[in-house]
Each structure stands twice: as C-alpha cells, then as structure tokens.
Short mmCIF file of C-alpha atoms in Angstrom, two decimals:
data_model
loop_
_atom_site.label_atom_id
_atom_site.label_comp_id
_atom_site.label_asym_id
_atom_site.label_seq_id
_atom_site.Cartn_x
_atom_site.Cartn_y
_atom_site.Cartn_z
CA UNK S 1428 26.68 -3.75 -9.63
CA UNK S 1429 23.08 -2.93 -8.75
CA UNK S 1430 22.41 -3.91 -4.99
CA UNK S 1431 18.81 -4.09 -4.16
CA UNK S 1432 19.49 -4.95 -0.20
CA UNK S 1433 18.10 -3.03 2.59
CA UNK S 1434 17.91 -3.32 6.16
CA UNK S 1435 14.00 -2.77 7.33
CA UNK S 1436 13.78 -2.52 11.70
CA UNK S 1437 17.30 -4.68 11.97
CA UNK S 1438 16.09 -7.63 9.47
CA UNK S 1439 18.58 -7.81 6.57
CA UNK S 1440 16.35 -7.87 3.15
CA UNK S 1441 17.83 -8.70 -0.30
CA UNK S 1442 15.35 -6.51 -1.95
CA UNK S 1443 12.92 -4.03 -0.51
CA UNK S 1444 9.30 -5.89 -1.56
CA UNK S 1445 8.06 -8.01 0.87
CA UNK S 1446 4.85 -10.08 1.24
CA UNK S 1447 2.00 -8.22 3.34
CA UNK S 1448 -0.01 -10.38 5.38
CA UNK S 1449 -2.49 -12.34 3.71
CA UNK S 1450 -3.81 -15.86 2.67
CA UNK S 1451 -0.26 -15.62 0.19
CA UNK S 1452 1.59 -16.02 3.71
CA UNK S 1453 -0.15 -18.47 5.42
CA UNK S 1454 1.80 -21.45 5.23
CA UNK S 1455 5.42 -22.46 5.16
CA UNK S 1456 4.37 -24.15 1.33
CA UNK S 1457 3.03 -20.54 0.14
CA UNK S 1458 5.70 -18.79 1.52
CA UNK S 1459 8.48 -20.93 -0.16
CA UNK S 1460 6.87 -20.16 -3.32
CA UNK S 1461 7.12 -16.56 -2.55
CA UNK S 1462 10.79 -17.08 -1.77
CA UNK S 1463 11.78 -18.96 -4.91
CA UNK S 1464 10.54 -15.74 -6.90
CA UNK S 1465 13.17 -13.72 -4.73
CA UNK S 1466 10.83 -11.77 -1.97
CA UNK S 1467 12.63 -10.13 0.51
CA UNK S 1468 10.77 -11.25 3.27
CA UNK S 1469 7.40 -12.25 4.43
CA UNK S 1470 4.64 -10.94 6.89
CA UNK S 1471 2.87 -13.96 8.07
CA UNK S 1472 -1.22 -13.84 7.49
CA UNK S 1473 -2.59 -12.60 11.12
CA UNK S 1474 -3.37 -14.80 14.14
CA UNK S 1475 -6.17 -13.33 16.06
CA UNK S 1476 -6.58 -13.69 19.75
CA UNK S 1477 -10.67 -13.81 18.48
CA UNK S 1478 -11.75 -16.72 17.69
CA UNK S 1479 -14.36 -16.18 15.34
CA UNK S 1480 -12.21 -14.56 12.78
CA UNK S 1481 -10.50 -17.95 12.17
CA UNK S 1482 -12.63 -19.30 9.77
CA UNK S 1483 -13.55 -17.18 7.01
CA UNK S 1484 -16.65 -17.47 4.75
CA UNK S 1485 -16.80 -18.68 1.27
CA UNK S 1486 -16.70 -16.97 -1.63
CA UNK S 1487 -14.41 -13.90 0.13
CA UNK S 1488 -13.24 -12.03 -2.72
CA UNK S 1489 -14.42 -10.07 -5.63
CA UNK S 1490 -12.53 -7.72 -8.20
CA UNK S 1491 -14.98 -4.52 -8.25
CA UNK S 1492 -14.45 -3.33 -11.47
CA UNK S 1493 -15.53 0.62 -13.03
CA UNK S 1494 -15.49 1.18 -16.35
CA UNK S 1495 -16.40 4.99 -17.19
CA UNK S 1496 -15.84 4.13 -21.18
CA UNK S 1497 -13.30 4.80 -23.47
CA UNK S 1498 -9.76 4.63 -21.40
CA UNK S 1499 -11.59 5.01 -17.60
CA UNK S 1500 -11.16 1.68 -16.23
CA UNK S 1501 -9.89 0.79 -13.05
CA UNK S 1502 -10.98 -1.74 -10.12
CA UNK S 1503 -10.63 -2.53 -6.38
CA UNK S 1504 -9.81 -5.70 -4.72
CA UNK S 1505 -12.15 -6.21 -2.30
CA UNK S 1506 -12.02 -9.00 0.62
CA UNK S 1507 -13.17 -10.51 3.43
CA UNK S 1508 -10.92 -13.37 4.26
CA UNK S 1509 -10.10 -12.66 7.91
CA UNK S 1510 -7.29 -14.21 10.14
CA UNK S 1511 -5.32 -17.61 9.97
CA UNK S 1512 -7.39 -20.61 10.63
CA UNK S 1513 -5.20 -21.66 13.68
CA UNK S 1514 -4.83 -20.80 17.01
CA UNK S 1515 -1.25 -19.23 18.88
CA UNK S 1516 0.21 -23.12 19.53
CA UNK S 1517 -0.34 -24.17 16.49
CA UNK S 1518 0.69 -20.55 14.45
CA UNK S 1519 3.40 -20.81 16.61
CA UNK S 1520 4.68 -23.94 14.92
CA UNK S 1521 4.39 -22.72 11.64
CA UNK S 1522 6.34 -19.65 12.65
CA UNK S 1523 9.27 -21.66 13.79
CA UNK S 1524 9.16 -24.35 10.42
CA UNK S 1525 8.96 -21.16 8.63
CA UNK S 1526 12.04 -19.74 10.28
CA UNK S 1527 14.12 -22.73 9.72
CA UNK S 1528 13.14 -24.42 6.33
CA UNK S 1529 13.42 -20.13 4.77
CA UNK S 1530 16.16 -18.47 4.01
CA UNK S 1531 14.57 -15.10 4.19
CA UNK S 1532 13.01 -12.80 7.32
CA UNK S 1533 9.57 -14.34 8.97
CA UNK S 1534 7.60 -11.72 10.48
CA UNK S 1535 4.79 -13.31 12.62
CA UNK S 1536 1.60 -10.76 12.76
CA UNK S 1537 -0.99 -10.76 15.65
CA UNK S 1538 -3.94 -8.92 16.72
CA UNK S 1539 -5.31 -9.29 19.96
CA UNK S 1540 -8.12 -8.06 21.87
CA UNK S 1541 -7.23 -8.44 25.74
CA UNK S 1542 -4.00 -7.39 27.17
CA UNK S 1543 -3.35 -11.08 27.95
CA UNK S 1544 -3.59 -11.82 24.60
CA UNK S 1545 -0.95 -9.46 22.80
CA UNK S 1546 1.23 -10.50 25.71
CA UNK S 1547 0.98 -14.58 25.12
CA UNK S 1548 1.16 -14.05 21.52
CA UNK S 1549 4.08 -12.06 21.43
CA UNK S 1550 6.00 -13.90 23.36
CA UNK S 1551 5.02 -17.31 21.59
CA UNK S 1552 6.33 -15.40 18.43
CA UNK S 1553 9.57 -14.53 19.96
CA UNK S 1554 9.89 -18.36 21.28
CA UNK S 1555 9.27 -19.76 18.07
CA UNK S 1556 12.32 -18.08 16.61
CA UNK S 1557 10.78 -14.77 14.99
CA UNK S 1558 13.10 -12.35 14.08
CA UNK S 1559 10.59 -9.42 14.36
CA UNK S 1560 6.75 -8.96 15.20
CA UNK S 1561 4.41 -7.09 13.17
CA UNK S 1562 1.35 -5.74 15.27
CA UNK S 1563 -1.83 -5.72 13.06
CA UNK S 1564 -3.80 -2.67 15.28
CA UNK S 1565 -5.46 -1.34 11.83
CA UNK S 1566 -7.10 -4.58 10.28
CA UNK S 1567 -10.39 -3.68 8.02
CA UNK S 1568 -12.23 -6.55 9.54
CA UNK S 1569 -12.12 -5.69 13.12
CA UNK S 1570 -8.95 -4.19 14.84
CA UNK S 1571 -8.26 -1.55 17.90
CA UNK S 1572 -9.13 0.86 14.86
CA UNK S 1573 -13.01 -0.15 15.23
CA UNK S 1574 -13.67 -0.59 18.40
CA UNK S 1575 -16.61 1.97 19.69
CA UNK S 1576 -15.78 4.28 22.42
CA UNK S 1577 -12.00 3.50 22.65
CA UNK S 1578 -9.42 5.94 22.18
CA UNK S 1579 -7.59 4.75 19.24
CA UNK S 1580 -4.61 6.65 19.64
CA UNK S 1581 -3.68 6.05 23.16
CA UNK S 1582 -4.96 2.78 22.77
CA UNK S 1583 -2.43 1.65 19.70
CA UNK S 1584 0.40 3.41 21.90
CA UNK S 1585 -0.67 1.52 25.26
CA UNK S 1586 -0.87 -1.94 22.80
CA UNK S 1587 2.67 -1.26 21.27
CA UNK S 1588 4.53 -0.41 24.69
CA UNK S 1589 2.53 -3.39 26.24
CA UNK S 1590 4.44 -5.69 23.59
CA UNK S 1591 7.87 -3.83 23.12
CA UNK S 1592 7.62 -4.71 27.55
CA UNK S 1593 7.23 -8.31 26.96
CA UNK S 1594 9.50 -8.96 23.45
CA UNK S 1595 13.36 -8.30 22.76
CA UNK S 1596 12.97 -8.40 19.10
CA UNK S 1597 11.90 -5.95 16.72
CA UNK S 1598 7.84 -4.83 17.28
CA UNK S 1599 6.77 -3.21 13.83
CA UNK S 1600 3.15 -1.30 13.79
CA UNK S 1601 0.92 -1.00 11.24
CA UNK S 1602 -1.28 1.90 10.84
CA UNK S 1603 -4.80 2.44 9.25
CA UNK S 1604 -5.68 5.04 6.71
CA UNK S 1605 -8.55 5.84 8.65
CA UNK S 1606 -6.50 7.21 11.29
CA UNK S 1607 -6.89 10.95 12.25
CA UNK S 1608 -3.46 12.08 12.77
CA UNK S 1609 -1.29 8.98 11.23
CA UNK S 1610 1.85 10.89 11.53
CA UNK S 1611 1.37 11.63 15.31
CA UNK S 1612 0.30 8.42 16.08
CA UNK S 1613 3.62 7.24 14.06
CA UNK S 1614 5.61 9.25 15.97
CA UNK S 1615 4.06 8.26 19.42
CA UNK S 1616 4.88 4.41 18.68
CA UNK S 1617 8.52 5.44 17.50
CA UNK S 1618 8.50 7.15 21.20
CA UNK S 1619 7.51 4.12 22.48
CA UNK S 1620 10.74 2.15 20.74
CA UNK S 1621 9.31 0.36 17.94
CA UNK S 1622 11.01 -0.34 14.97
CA UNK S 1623 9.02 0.28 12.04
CA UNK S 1624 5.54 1.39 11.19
CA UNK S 1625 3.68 0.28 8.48
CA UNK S 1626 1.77 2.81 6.27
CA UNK S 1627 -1.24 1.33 5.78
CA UNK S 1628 -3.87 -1.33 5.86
CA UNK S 1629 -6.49 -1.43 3.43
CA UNK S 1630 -9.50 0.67 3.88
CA UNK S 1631 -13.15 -0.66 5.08
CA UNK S 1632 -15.13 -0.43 2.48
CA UNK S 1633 -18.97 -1.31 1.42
CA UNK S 1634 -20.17 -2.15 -1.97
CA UNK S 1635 -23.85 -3.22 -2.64
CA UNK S 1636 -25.51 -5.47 -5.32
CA UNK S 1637 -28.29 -3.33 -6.43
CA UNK S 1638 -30.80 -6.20 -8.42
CA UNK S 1639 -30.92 -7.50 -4.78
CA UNK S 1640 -30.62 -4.93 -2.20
CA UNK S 1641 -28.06 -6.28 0.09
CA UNK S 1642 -24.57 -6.24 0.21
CA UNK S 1643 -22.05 -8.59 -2.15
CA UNK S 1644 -20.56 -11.24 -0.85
CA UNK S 1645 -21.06 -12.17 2.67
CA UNK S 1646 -23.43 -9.24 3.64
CA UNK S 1647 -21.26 -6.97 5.54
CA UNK S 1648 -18.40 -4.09 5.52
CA UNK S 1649 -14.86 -5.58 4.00
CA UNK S 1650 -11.32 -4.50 3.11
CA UNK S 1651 -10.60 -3.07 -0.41
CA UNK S 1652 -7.62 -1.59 -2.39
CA UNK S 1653 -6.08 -1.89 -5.41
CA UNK S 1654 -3.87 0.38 -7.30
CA UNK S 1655 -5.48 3.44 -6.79
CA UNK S 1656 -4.31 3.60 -3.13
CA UNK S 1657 -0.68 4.16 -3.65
CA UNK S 1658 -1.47 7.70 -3.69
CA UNK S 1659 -2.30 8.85 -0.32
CA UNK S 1660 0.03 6.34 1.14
CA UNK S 1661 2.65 8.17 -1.04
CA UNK S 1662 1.35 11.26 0.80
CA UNK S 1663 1.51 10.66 4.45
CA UNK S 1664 5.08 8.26 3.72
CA UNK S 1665 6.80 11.51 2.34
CA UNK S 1666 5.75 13.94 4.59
CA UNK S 1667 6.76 11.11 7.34
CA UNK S 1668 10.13 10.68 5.73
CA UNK S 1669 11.90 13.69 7.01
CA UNK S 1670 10.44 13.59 10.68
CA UNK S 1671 10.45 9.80 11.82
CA UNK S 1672 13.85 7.74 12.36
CA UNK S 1673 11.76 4.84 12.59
CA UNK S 1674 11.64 2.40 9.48
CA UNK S 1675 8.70 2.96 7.38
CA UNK S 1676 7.34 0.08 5.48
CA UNK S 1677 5.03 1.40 2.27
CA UNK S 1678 1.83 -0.79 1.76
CA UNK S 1679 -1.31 -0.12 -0.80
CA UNK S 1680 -1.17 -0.06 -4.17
CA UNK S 1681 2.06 -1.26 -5.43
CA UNK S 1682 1.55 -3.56 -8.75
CA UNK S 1683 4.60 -2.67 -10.72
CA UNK S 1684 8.16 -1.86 -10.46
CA UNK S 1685 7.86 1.75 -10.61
CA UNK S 1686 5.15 1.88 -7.93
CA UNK S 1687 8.42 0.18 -5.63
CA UNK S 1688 10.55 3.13 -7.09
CA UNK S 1689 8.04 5.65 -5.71
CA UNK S 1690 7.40 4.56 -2.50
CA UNK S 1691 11.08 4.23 -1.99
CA UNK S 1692 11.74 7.67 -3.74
CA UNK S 1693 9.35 9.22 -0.67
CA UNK S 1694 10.89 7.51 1.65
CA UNK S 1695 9.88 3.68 2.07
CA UNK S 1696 12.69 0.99 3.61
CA UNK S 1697 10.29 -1.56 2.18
CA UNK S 1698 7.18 -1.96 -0.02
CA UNK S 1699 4.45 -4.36 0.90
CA UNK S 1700 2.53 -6.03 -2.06
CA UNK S 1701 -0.24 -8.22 -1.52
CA UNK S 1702 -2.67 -7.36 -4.82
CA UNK S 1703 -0.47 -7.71 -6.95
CA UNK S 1704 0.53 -11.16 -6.08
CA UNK S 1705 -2.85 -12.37 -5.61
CA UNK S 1706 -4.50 -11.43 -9.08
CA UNK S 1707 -1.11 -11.37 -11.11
CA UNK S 1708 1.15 -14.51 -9.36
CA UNK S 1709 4.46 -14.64 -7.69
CA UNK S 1710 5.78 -14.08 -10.87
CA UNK S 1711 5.30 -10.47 -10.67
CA UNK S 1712 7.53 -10.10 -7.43
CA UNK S 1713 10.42 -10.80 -10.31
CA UNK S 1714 9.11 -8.10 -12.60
CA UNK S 1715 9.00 -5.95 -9.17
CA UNK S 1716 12.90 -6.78 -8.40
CA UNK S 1717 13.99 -6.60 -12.27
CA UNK S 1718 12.23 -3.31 -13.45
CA UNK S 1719 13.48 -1.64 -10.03
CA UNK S 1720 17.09 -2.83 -10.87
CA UNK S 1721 16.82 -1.70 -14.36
CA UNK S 1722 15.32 1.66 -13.38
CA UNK S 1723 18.26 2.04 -10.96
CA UNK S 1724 21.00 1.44 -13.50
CA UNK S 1725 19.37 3.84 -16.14
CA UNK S 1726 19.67 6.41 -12.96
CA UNK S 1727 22.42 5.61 -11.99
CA UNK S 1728 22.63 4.33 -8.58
CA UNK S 1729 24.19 1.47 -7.26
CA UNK S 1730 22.35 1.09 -3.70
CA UNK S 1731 18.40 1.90 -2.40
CA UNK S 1732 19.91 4.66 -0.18
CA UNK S 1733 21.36 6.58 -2.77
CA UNK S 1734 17.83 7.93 -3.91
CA UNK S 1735 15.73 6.94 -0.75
CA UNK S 1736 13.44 10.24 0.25
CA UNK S 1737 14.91 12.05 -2.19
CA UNK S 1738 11.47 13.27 -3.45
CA UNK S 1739 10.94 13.86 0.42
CA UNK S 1740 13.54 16.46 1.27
CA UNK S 1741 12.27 19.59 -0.18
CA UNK S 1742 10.94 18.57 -3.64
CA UNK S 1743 7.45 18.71 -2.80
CA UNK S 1744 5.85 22.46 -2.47
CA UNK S 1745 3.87 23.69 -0.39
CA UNK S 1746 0.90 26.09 -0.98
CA UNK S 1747 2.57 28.93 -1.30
CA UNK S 1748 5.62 27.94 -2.96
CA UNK S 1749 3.75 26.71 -5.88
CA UNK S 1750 4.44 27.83 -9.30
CA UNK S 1751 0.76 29.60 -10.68
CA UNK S 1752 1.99 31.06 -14.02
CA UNK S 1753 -0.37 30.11 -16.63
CA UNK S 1754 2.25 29.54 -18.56
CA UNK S 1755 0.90 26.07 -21.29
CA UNK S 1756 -2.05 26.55 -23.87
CA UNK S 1757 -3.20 23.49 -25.69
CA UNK S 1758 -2.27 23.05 -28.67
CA UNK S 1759 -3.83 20.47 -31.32
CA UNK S 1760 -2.28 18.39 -34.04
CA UNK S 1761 -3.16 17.82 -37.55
CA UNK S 1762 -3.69 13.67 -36.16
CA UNK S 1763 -6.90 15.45 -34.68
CA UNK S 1764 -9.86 13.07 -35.88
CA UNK S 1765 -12.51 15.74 -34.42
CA UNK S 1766 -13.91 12.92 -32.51
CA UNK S 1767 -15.95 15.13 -30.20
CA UNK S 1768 -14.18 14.04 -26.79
CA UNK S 1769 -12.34 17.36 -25.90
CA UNK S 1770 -14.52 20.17 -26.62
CA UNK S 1771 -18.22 19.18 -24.54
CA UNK S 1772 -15.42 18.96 -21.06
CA UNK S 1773 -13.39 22.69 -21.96
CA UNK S 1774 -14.46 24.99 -19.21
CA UNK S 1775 -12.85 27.90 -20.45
CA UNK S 1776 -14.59 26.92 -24.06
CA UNK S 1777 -11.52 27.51 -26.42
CA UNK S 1778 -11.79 24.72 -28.54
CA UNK S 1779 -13.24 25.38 -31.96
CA UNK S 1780 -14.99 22.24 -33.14
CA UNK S 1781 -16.26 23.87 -36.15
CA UNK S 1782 -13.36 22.97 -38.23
CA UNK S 1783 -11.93 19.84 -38.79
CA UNK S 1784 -9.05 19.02 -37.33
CA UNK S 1785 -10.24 20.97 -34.58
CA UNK S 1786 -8.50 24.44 -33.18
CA UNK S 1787 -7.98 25.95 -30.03
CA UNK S 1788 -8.45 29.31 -29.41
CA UNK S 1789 -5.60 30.74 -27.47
CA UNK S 1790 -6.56 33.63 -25.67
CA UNK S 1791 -9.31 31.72 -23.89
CA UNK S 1792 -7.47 28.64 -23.26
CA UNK S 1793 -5.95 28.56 -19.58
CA UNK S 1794 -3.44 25.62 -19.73
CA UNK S 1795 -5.29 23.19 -17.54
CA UNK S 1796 -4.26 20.18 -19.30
CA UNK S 1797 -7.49 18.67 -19.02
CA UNK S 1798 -7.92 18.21 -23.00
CA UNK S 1799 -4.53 16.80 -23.63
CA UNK S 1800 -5.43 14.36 -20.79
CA UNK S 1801 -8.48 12.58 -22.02
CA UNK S 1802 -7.72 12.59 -25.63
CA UNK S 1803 -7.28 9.08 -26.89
CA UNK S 1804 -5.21 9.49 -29.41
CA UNK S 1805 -2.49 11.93 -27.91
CA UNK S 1806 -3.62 14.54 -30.86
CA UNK S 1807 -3.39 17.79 -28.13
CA UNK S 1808 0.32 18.97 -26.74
CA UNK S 1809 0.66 21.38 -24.06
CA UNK S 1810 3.19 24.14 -25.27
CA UNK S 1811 4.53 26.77 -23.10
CA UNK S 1812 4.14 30.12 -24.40
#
C-alpha cells in the first residue's frame, strides 16, 4: 500500500503537491477544482496590504519561448498578474468559505508593507479559520525583497517574529532566489519559530520586444520560471535538508512526477506547482500523484519518509571528493548518419569526420560527454575504458 501522506508545518496533506499561490487559488470555485484532482492543499493567491497591486493589467502573461534548433527548446513563464483583487474583509471571507466548503488545508498568504498591516492581516487569517499562514516576503512584483535601502535579512526576520507574536497557528516563509545567504536567512526564521520555509519565489525578470524597443507586456520588470528552475532550488533545498528542522516546502520548476520525486529525494515535505497547472490543467496534479506512486512502488517504498533527503545525507560531493578519472571515451555506432553535428563542437578534436560513419580517435578524446549529448539520434555511447 503506497501512502503518499505527509505532514508539512502541522497540516496533515494526503499527498505532498500543493497549489502555490496564484490566480489557480483565488477563489473557493478554483480551488475546488484543484481539490477534485486530489491536491494536497492550497496556498491562497496573495492579499496585499498595497492597494495598487489589486488590480492587475491585461494581457499579464506570455510563454517566452527559445528555440536554439534541432532538440534546444525550452521556455519561461513569464507574469505579471499581481495580488488578489480584494481587500483583508473581504479575503477574509473567502478564507473562511474556503475552510469550510474544502476538505483539504487552506493556507491564506499576505504581504504587507507597514507593521500594522502584517499584524491585521494575520490575525484576520487566523479568525477566519486558517489552519496556517504563508508570509509572501519574496514576491517578484514588489515584496520586502525590493525595497531600496532596507536590510532584507533583518527585515524578513523582524516581519516573521512580528507575525509568529500576533498568530497561534502555523507562520510559513517564503524565500526569494535572489536572496544572498538563503540558508542563513532560513535558519534565522526557524530561530524565530516558524514552521516552514518555502524555497522559492519566482525570479524578476525583464524581457524586451526588440521591433519596438520597449518592454513586452505591460512595460515593466515581471516574475518568470518555468522548468528550468528546479535546479537551483534543488541546490539550496539539499544542502538545507541536513541543517534546518523546519519544514521545507520545494517551489520552481516542478511539471512532472519525477520533478516531485526530486525535490522530495533532497529533502522537500512538499512541492509547490503553479506552471504546471496553469499551461497543462489540473489534470496534471493526477499525473503528479500517480507517476510519484508508481515510482515509489517500482522502489520500493511504502511512505514519503522512507526516501525523503536521502540524496541529501552524504550523496552529493564536494570539491574535493569528486571522482576526476578520465575514465569514458566516446565511442560511435555504425547508426552514425555523419550528419555533421558532433565534430564542429569536439574541443579536444578526436572525431574523424572523414569517414563515414564517423570515428573517434581515442587517444585524444577526454570523455566529456559532450558528443554523446547533442547527438540526435543516440549514435555515440560513452564506454569506460
């Protein structure tokens, strides 16, 4: 019996993905969708104490797409849809429907810019029934993160033991990857008795429409990611892992069932998926639970814990533990079509092309890998030797 369950900052979760904030959270109807396709819980979309953030513009997203030709393609989700369109009272109310029409956790999320403000807020969560708070100090479009001349670090820690003062449930805190020292700053809000920290927002980010000058959409700096940022979230989670006791909750680029596996594999209680859902459906939150159950019976385990951080505690080497034998040459197959691909990018200029298939020639070949990479057809092996 597989059991996909997990307990993330005292909220019990049937399965480890949850909704991040977002306009996929907004409403109780939205959220109920996100239930039926079995999320384990849902981070409301963020009421901000400032005003002007309520009401986003139109159009406010736009799928940035690269395409470096043949099998280089990727893209980044880029957005500028800013906070819920109501204000605490009425956020409030949606809070509380949300929390008793759901049969899953409803984490309210707020970001504030006076003192007064995170306290009201927080407390108005905690009245409306919320089980636990999630403090959005990192958000791309204008957070504690941004703000000129402040220091960021004492000033997340100050925010976070402001709230934990004026709340008894369970304050979660989600970081920015554009934080200097993410782990201390982790640490410091564990110190300060929250729950859980989130690792991360989505980055700022700038793109610019070059027939007219300017900057797409509505002329300014927004959020992107995509699934290219799972990897240095990955990073700063498993070095995390095996220092924090808080609950870490993975965000940034999870779209598939084994992007859950990894974040959970370097330590992640929960994984937050927002992209995924947005271009893909809820739909894909089942493919999420399903391919993360089916990986865990092939394994072997029954429970999340059974493999959580295991690529955390000592798996990972450092610098000088590395393994720097040379010890793989390429090696080509007679399927070699002698398209032309492999042989321009050799450094080390050990690939004959004057024959057909082509050759490599060992003893200048160095094992990189690079050539068995961007083949298209899988025609070069690495062989040890």
């Amino acid at each position: 019996m597989i059991d996909l369950s997990v307990e993330y900052a005292g909220l019990k979760l049937k399965t480890p993905v949850i909704a991040a904030s977002s306009g996929i959270t907004e409403t109780v109807e939205l959220m109920k969708k996100l239930e039926q396709h079995g999320i384990g819980a849902v981070v409301m979309k963020s009421l901000f104490e400032e005003e002007i953030c309520r009401q986003a513009p139109t159009p406010r997203y736009k799928v940035l797409r690269h395409d470096m030709g043949g099998k280089y393609r990727t893209f980044s989700f880029y957005s500028y849809e800013q906070a819920s369109v109501w204000g605490p009272d009425r956020y409030a109310r949606e809070v509380k429907k949300a929390v008793n029409e759901l049969n899953i956790p409803i984490i309210p999320s707020i970001n504030c810019i006076t003192d007064d403000g995170w306290r009201r807020y927080a407390a108005l969560m905690q009245q409306a029934g919320a089980p636990a708070l999630e403090l959005n100090v990192s958000c791309p479009h204008g957070s504690i993160v941004f703000r000129g001349g402040t220091d960021v670090a004492g000033e997340i820690i100050r925010v976070t033991e402001l709230v934990l003062n004026e709340v008894d449930i369970p304050v979660i805190v989600k970081l920015s990857p554009q934080l200097t020292a993410p782990l201390q700053i982790a640490k410091a809000v564990e110190d300060a008795g929250a729950k859980g920290v989130v690792m991360f927002n989505r980055l700022t980010g700038l793109d610019i429409d070059i027939d007219a000058e300017s900057p797409v959409l509505h002329g300014g700096y927004a959020g992107h990611g995509g699934p290219w940022a799972i990897y240095y979230a990955l990073r700063w989670i498993s070095e995390a892992y095996p220092q924090l006791h808080v609950d870490i909750s993975a965000s940034g680029g999870a779209v598939t069932a084994d992007d859950v596996v990894k974040y959970i594999l370097a330590g992640a209680k929960t994984v937050q998926v927002c992209t995924a859902i947005m271009l893909k459906g809820p739909g894909v939150i089942d493919e999420m639970n399903d391919g993360l159950g089916a990986w865990m019976n092939k394994k072997g385990y029954n429970a999340l814990g059974q493999f959580r951080g295991k690529v955390s505690n000592g798996a990972i080497r450092g610098t000088k533990d590395i393994d720097r034998r040379h010890y793989k040459k390429a090696h080509i197959l007679d399927k070699c079509t002698s398209c032309g691909i492999c042989a321009p990018l050799c450094i080390f200029d050990a690939i004959d092309s004057s024959t057909e298939p082509y050759r490599v020639v060992q003893d200048t070949c160095d094992g990189c890998g690079l050539c068995a990479e961007v083949c298209p057809i899988s025609a070069i092996e690495m062989h040890e030797v």
